[in-house]
CSV table of C-alpha atoms and ligand atoms in Angstrom, one decimal:
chain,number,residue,atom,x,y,z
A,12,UNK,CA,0.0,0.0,0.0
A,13,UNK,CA,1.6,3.6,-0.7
A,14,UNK,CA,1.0,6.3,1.3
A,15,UNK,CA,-1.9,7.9,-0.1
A,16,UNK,CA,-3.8,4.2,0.4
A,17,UNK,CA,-3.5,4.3,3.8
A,18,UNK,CA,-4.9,7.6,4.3
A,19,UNK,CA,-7.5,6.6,2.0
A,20,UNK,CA,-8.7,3.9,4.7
A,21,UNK,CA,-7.8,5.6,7.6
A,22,UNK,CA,-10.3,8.7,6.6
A,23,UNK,CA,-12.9,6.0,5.4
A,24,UNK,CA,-12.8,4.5,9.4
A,25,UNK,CA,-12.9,8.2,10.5
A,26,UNK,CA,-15.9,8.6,7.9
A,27,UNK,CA,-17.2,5.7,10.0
A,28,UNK,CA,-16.5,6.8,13.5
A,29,UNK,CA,-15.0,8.9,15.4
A,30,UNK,CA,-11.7,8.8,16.1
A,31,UNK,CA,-10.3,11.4,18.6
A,32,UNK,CA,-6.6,11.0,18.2
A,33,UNK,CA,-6.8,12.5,14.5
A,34,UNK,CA,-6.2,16.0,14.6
A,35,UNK,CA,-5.9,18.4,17.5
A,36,UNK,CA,-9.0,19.8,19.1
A,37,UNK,CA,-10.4,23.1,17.9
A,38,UNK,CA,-13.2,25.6,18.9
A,39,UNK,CA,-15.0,27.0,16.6
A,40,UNK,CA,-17.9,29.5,16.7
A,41,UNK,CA,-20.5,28.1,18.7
A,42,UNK,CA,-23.0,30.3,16.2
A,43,UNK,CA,-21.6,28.5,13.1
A,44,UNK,CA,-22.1,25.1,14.7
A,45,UNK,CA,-25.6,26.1,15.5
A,46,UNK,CA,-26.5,24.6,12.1
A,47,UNK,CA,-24.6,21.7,11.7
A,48,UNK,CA,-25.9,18.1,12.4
A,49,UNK,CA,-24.1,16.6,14.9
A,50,UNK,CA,-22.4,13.8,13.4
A,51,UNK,CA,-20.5,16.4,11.5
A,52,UNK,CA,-19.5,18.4,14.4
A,53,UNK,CA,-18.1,14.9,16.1
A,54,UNK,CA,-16.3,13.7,13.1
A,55,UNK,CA,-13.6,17.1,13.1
A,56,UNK,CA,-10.3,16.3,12.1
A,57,UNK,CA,-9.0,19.9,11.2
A,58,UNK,CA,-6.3,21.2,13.6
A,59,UNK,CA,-7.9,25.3,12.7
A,60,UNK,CA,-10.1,27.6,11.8
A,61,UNK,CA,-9.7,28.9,8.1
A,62,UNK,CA,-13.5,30.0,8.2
A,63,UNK,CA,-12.4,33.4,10.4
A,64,UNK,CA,-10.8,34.7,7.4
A,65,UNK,CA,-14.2,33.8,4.8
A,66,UNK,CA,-15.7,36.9,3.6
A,67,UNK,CA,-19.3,37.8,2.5
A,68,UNK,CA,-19.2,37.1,-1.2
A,69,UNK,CA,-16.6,34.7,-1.7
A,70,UNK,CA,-16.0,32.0,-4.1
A,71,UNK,CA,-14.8,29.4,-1.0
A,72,UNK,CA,-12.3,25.9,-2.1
A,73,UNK,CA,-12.2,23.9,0.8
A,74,UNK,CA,-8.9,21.6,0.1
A,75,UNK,CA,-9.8,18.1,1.9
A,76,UNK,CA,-13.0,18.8,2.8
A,77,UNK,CA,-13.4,15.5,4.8
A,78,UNK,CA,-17.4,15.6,6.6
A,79,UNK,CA,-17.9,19.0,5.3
A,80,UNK,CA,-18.0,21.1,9.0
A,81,UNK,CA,-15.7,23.9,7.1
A,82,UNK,CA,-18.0,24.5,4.3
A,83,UNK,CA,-21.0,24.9,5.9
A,84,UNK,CA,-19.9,27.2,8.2
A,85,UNK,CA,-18.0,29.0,5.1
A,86,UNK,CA,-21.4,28.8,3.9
A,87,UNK,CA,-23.2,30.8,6.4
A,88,UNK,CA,-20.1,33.4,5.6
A,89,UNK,CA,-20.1,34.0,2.1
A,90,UNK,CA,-23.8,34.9,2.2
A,91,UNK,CA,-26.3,35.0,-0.8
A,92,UNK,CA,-23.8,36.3,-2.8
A,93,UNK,CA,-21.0,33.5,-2.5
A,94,UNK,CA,-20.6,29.5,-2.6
A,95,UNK,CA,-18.2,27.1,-1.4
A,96,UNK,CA,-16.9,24.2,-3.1
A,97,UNK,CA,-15.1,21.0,-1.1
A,98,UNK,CA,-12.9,18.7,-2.8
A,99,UNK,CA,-11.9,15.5,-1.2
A,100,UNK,CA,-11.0,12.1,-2.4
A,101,UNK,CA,-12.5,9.6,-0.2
A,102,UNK,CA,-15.8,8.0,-0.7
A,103,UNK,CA,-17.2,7.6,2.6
A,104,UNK,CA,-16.3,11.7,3.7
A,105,UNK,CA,-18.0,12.9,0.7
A,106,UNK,CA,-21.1,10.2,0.8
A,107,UNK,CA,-20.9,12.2,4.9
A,108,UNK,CA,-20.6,15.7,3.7
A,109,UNK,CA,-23.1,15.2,1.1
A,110,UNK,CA,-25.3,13.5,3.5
A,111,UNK,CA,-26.7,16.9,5.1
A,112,UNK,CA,-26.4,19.2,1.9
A,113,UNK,CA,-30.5,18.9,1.4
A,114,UNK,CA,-30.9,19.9,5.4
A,115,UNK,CA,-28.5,22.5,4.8
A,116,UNK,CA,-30.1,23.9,1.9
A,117,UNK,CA,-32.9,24.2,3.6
A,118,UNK,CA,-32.2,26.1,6.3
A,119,UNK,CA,-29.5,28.4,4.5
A,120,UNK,CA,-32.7,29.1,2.1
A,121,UNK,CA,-30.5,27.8,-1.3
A,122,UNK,CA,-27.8,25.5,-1.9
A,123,UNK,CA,-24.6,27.3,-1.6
A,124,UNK,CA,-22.2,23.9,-1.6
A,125,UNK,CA,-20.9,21.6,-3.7
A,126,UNK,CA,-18.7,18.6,-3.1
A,127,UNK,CA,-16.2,17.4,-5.8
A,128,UNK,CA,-14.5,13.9,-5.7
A,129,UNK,CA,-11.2,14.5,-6.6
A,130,UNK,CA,-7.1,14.3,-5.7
A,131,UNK,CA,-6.0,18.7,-4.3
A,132,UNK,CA,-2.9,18.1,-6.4
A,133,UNK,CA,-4.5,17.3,-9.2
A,134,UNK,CA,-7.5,19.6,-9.4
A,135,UNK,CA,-8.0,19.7,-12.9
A,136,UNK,CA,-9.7,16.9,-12.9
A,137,UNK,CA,-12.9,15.6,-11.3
A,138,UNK,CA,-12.6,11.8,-9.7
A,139,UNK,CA,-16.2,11.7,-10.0
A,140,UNK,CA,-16.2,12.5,-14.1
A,141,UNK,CA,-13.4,9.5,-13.8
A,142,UNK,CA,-15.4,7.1,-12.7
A,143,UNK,CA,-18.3,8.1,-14.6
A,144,UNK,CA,-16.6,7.5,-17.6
A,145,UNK,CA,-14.7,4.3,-16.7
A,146,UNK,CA,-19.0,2.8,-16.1
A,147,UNK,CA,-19.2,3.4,-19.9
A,148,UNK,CA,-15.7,2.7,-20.7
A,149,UNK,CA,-13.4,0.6,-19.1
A,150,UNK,CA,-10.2,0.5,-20.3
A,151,UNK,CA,-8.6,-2.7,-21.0
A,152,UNK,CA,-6.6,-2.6,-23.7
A,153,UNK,CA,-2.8,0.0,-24.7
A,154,UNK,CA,-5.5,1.6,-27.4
A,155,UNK,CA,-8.4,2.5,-24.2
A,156,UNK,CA,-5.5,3.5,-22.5
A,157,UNK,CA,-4.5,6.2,-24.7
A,158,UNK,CA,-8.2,7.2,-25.5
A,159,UNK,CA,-8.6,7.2,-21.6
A,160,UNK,CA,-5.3,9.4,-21.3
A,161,UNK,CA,-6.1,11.9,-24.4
A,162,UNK,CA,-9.9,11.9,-22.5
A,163,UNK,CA,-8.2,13.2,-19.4
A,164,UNK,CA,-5.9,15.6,-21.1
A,165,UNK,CA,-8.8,17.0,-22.4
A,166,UNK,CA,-10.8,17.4,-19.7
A,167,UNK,CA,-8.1,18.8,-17.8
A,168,UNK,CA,-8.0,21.5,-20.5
A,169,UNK,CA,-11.1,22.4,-21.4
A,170,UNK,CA,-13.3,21.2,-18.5
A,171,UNK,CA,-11.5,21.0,-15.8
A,172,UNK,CA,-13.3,20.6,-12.2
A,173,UNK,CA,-11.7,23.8,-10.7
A,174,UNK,CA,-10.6,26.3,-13.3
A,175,UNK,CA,-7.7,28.8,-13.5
A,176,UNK,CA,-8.1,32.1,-11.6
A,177,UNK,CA,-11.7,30.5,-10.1
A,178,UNK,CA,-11.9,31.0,-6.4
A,179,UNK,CA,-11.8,34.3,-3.9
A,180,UNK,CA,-10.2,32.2,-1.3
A,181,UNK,CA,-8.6,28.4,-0.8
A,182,UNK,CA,-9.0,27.3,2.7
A,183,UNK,CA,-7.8,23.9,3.9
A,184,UNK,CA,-7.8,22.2,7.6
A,185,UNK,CA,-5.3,19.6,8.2
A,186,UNK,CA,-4.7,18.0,5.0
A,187,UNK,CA,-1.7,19.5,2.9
A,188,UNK,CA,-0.2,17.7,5.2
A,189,UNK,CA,-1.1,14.0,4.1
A,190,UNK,CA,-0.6,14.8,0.6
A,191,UNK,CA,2.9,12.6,-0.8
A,192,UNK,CA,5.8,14.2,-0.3
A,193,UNK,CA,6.3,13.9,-4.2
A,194,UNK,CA,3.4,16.0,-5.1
A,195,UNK,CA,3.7,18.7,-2.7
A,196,UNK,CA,5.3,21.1,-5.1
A,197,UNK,CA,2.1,20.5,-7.4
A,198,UNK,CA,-0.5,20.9,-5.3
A,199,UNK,CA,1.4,24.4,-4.2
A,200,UNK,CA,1.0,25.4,-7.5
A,201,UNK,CA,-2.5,24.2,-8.2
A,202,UNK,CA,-3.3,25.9,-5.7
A,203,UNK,CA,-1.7,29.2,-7.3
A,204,UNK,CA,-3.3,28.5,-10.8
A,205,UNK,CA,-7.0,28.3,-9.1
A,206,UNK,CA,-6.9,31.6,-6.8
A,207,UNK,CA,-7.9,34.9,-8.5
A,208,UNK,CA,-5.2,37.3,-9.1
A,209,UNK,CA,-6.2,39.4,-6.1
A,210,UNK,CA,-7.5,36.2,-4.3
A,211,UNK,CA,-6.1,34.9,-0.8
A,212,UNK,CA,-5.4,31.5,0.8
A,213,UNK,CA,-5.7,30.2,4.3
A,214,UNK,CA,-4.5,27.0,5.3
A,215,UNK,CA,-4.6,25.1,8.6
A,216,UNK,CA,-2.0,22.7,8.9
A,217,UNK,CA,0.7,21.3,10.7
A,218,UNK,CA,3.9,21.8,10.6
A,219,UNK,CA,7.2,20.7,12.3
A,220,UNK,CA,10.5,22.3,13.7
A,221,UNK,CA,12.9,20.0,11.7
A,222,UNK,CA,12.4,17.7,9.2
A,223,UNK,CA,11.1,14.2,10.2
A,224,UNK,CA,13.8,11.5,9.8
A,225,UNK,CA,13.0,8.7,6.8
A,226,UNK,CA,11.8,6.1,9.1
A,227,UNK,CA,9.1,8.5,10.5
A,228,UNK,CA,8.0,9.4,6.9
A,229,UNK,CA,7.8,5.7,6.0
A,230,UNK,CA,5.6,4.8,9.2
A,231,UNK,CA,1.9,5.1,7.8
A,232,UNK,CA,0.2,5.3,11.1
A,233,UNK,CA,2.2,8.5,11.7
A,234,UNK,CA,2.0,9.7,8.1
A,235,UNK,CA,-1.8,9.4,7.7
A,236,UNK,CA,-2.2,11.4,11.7
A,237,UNK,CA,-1.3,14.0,10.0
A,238,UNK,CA,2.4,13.9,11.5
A,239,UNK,CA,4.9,12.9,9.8
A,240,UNK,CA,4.2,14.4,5.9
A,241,UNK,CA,3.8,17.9,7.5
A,242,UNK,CA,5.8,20.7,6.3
A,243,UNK,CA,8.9,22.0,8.0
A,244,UNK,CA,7.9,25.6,9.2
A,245,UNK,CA,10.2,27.5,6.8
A,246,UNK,CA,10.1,24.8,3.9
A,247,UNK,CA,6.3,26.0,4.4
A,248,UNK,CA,6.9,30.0,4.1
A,249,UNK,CA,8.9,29.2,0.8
A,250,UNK,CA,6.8,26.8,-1.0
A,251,UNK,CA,4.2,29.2,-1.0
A,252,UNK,CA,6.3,32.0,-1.9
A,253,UNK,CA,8.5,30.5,-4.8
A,254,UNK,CA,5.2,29.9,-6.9
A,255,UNK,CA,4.4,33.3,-6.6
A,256,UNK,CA,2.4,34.0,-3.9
A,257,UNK,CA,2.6,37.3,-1.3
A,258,UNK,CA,2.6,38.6,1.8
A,259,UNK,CA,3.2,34.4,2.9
A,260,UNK,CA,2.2,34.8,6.7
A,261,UNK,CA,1.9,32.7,9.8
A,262,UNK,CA,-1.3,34.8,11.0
A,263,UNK,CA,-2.1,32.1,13.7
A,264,UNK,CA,1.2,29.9,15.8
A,265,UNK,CA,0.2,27.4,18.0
A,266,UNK,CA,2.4,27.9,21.5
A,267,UNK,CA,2.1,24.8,22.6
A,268,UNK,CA,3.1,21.4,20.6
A,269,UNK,CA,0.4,19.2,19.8
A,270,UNK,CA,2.4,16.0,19.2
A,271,UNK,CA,6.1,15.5,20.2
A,272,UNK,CA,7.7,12.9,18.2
A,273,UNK,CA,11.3,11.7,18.9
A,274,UNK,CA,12.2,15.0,20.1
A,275,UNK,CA,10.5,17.1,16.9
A,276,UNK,CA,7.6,19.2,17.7
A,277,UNK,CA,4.5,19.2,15.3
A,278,UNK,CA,1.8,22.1,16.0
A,279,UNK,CA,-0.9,24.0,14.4
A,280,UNK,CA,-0.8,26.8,12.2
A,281,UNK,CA,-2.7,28.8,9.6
A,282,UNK,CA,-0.2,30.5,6.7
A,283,UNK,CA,-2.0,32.9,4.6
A,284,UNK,CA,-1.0,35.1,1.5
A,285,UNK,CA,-2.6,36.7,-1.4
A,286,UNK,CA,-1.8,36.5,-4.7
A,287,UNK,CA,-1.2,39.6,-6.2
A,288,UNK,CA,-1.7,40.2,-10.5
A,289,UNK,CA,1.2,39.9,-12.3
A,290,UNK,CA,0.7,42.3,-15.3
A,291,UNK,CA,2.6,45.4,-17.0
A,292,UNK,CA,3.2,47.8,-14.3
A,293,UNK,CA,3.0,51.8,-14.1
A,294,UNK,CA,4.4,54.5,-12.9
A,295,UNK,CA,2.4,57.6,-11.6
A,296,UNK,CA,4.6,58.8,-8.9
A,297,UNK,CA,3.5,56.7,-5.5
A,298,UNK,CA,5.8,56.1,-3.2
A,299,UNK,CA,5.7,53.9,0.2
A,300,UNK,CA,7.8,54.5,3.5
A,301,UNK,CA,8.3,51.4,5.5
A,302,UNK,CA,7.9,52.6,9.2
A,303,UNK,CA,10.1,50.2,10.9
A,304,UNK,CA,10.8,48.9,13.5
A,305,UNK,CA,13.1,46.6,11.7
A,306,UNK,CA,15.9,48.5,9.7
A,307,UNK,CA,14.7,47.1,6.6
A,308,UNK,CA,12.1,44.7,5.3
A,309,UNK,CA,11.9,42.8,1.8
A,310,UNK,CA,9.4,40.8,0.2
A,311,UNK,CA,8.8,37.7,-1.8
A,312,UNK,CA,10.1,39.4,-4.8
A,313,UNK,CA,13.0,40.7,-3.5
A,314,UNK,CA,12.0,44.2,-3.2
A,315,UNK,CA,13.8,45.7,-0.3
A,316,UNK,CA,12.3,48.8,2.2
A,317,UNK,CA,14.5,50.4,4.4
A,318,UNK,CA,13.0,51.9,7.2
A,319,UNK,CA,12.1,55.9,6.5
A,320,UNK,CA,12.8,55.5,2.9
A,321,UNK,CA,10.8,56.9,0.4
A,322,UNK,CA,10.9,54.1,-2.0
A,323,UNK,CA,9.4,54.4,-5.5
A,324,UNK,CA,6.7,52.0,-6.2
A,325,UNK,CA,4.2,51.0,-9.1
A,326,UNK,CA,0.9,52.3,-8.8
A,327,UNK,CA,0.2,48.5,-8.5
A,328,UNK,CA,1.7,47.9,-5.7
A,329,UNK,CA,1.2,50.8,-4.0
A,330,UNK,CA,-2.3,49.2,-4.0
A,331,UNK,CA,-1.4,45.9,-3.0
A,332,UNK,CA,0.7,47.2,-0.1
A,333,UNK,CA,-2.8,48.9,1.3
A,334,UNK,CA,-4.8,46.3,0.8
A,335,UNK,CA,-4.6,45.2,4.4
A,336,UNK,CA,-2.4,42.3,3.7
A,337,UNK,CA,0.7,44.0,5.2
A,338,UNK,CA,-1.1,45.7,7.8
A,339,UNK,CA,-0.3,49.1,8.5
A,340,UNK,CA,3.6,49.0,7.8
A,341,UNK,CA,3.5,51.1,5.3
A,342,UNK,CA,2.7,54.9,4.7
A,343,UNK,CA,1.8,55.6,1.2
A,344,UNK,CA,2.2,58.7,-0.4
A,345,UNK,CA,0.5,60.2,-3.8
A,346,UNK,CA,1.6,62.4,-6.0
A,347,UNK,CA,-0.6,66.2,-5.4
A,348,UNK,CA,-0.5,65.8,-9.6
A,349,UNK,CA,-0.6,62.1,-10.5
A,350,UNK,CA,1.9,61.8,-13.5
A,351,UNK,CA,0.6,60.3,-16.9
A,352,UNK,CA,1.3,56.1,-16.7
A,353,UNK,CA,4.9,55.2,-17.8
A,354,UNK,CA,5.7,51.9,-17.6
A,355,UNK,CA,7.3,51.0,-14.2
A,356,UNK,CA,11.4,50.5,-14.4
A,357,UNK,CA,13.1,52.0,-11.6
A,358,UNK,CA,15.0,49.2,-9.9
A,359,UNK,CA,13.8,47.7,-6.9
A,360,UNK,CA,13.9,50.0,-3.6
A,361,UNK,CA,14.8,53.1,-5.6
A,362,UNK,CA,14.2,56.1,-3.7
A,363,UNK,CA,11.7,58.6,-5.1
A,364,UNK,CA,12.6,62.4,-4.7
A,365,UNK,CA,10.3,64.1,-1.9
A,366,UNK,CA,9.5,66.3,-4.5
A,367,UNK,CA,7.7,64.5,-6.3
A,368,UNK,CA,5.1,63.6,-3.6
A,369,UNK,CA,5.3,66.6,-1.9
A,370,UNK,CA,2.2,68.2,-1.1
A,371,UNK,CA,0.1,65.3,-2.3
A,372,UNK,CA,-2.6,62.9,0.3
A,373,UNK,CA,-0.7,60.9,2.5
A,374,UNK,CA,-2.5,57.3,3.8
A,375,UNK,CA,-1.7,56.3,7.4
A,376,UNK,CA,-4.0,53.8,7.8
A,377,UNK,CA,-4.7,50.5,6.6
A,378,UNK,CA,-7.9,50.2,4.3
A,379,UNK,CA,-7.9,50.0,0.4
A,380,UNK,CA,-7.8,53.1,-1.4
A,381,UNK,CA,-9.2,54.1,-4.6
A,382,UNK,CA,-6.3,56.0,-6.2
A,383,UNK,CA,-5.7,57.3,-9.2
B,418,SAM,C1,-7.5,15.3,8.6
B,418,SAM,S1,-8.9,15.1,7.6
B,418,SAM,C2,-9.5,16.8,7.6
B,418,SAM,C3,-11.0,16.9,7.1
B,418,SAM,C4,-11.6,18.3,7.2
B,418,SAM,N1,-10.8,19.3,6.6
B,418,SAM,C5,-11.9,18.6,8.7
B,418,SAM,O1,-11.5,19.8,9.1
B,418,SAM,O2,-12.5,17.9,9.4
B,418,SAM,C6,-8.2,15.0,6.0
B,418,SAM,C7,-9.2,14.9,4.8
B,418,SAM,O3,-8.4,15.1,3.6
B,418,SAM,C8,-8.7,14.1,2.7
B,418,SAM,N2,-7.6,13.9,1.8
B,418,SAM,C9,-6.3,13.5,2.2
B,418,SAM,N3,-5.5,13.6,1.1
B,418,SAM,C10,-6.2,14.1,0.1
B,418,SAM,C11,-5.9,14.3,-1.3
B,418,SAM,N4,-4.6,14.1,-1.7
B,418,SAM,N5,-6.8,14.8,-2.1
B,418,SAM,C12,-8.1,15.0,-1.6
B,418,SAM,N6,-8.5,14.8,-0.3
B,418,SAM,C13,-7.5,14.3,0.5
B,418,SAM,C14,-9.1,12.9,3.5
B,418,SAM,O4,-9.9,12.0,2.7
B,418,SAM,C15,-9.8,13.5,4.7
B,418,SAM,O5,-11.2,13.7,4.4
């Protein structure tokens, strides 16, 4: 059996019944739960709570969805306006998530969820259209085999289950974690190509203070408790940075250790990070001063801030760094005349004259603004 079997069977008996050691406890909003059927509240094997950062509106992926608490909760959030979608890729948490989507319906007044079978580092394609079309065609022979590969190539193309720049926000509890070590770096970027430029991400997950030797990694029981495939804290950070995501941030750390395996200490956090469009951009004259405390700060891309500086910026990211992401490390100055759009070329960290925003409205406080 590889890995991804015996999570497979392990989730099917937690599917099944409860089984306390997988996962560490959370509380979640008792007003959220309110809703939610009981057997769904029992069976929670997240280690967070990726609904607090749900807004009203969204377009919600839950990664791993398991018995579907997250969703409906991110239900209530999003509101008329929004849905959620959960993709997981074992049977028996799906046939319990989908159990209650009728009840839930009902009481939300529409059906705002949807459930997807399907693999999170593969989320081009749907399990469910897979098995749908291995009923009609089974595939015993090299020439199925091709027609069944072309067939998936195809629907990965032009009908795939979650499509490219899709979803407002990608939340996940306790999962990334139990994903092969193998595929990680895929389901990273998946996860980039399905977010919105402008989207966000917030995922619940463990991770560990030092890598796990082999022998842990190979033990299944640990694997599939969500221990010993979880990422190493910085290995996190990056991941999520070098496919081009921003402002990558631990926003919750949990103090204590939940588990503590041969010395190595595996606890709860949720990283999140937007992901900001990449397109041509202009210059109109903003500049940003990094406040400090730290002498000088620099982000994913490599652009440097030194505290006090007025540092030329895009009127891009001038935007971006307002848009509550970075909190309020930033003050951002505009232009009293807002030049006519050049394209954007200084180097990185240049300093922009005090002349040239001299005079002009200067933002102190976090909140998006409508420049320009
Ligand atoms: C620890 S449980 C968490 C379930 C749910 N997020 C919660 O908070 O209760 C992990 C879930 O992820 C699913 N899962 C694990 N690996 C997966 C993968 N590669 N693709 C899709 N689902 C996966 C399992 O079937 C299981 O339902």
């Amino acid at each position: 059996m590889d890995m991804e079997e015996h999570v497979a069977k392990r989730y099917s008996q937690g599917a099944e019944q409860v089984e306390p050691s997988l996962c560490c406890p959370v509380s979640y909003p008792a007003e959220l739960l309110a809703m939610l059927p009981q057997e769904i509240i029992d069976k929670d094997y997240g280690c967070g709570n990726p609904s607090l950062y749900v807004q009203p509106g969204d377009t919600v992926l839950d990664l791993g969805s398991g018995g579907g608490k997250v969703c409906y909760m991110a239900a209530q959030l999003v509101g008329t306006g929004g849905r959620v979608i959960g993709v997981d890729m074992n049977d028996d948490m799906l046939a319990l998530s989908r159990k209650y989507q009728g009840e839930i319906a009902a009481k939300l007044g529409e059906d705002r969820v949807v459930f997807h079978k399907g693999r999170i580092q593969d989320l081009a394609l749907s399990l469910d259209k897979v098995e749908e079309y291995l009923r009609h065609q089974p595939v015993s022979t090299l020439d199925q085999l091709n027609e069944f590969l072309a067939w998936q190539r195809d629907m990965r193309q032009n009908a795939p289950m979650i499509a490219d720049n899709s979803v407002d926000l990608v939340i996940s509890n306790c999962v990334l974690n139990l994903v092969n070590e193998e595929e990680k770096r895929q389901l990273v970027q998946e996860i980039y190509r399905v977010v919105k430029p402008g989207g966000r991400i917030a995922i619940s997950d463990i991770v560990c203070d030092e890598l796990p030797p082999e022998a842990l990694k190979k033990d299944p029981h640990l694997w599939s408790g969500c221990i010993s495939g979880a990422f190493q804290e910085r290995e996190m950070i990056t991941a999520f940075a070098q496919v081009g995501f921003s402002a990558v941030a631990f926003s919750e750390w949990q103090a204590a250790p939940w588990q503590v395996v041969e010395g190595i200490e595996f606890r709860s956090v949720t990283l999140t990070a937007v992901k900001h469009p990449r397109h041509q951009e202009s210059d109109r004259g903003h500049a940003v001063i990094y406040r400090g405390p730290f002498a000088v700060v620099e982000d994913e891309q490599g652009r440097r801030f030194p505290a006090g500086e007025r540092v030329a910026v895009s009127t891009e990211s001038f935007r971006q760094l307002g848009d509550g992401a970075y909190g309020d490390a930033f003050i951002r100055l505009t232009p009293p005349r807002l030049a006519s759009p050049t394209p954007f070329d200084l180097p990185s960290g240049s300093r922009r004259p005090a002349t040239v925003t001299r005079g002009g409205h200067t933002a102190l406080v976090i909140g998006k603004t409508s420049c320009c």
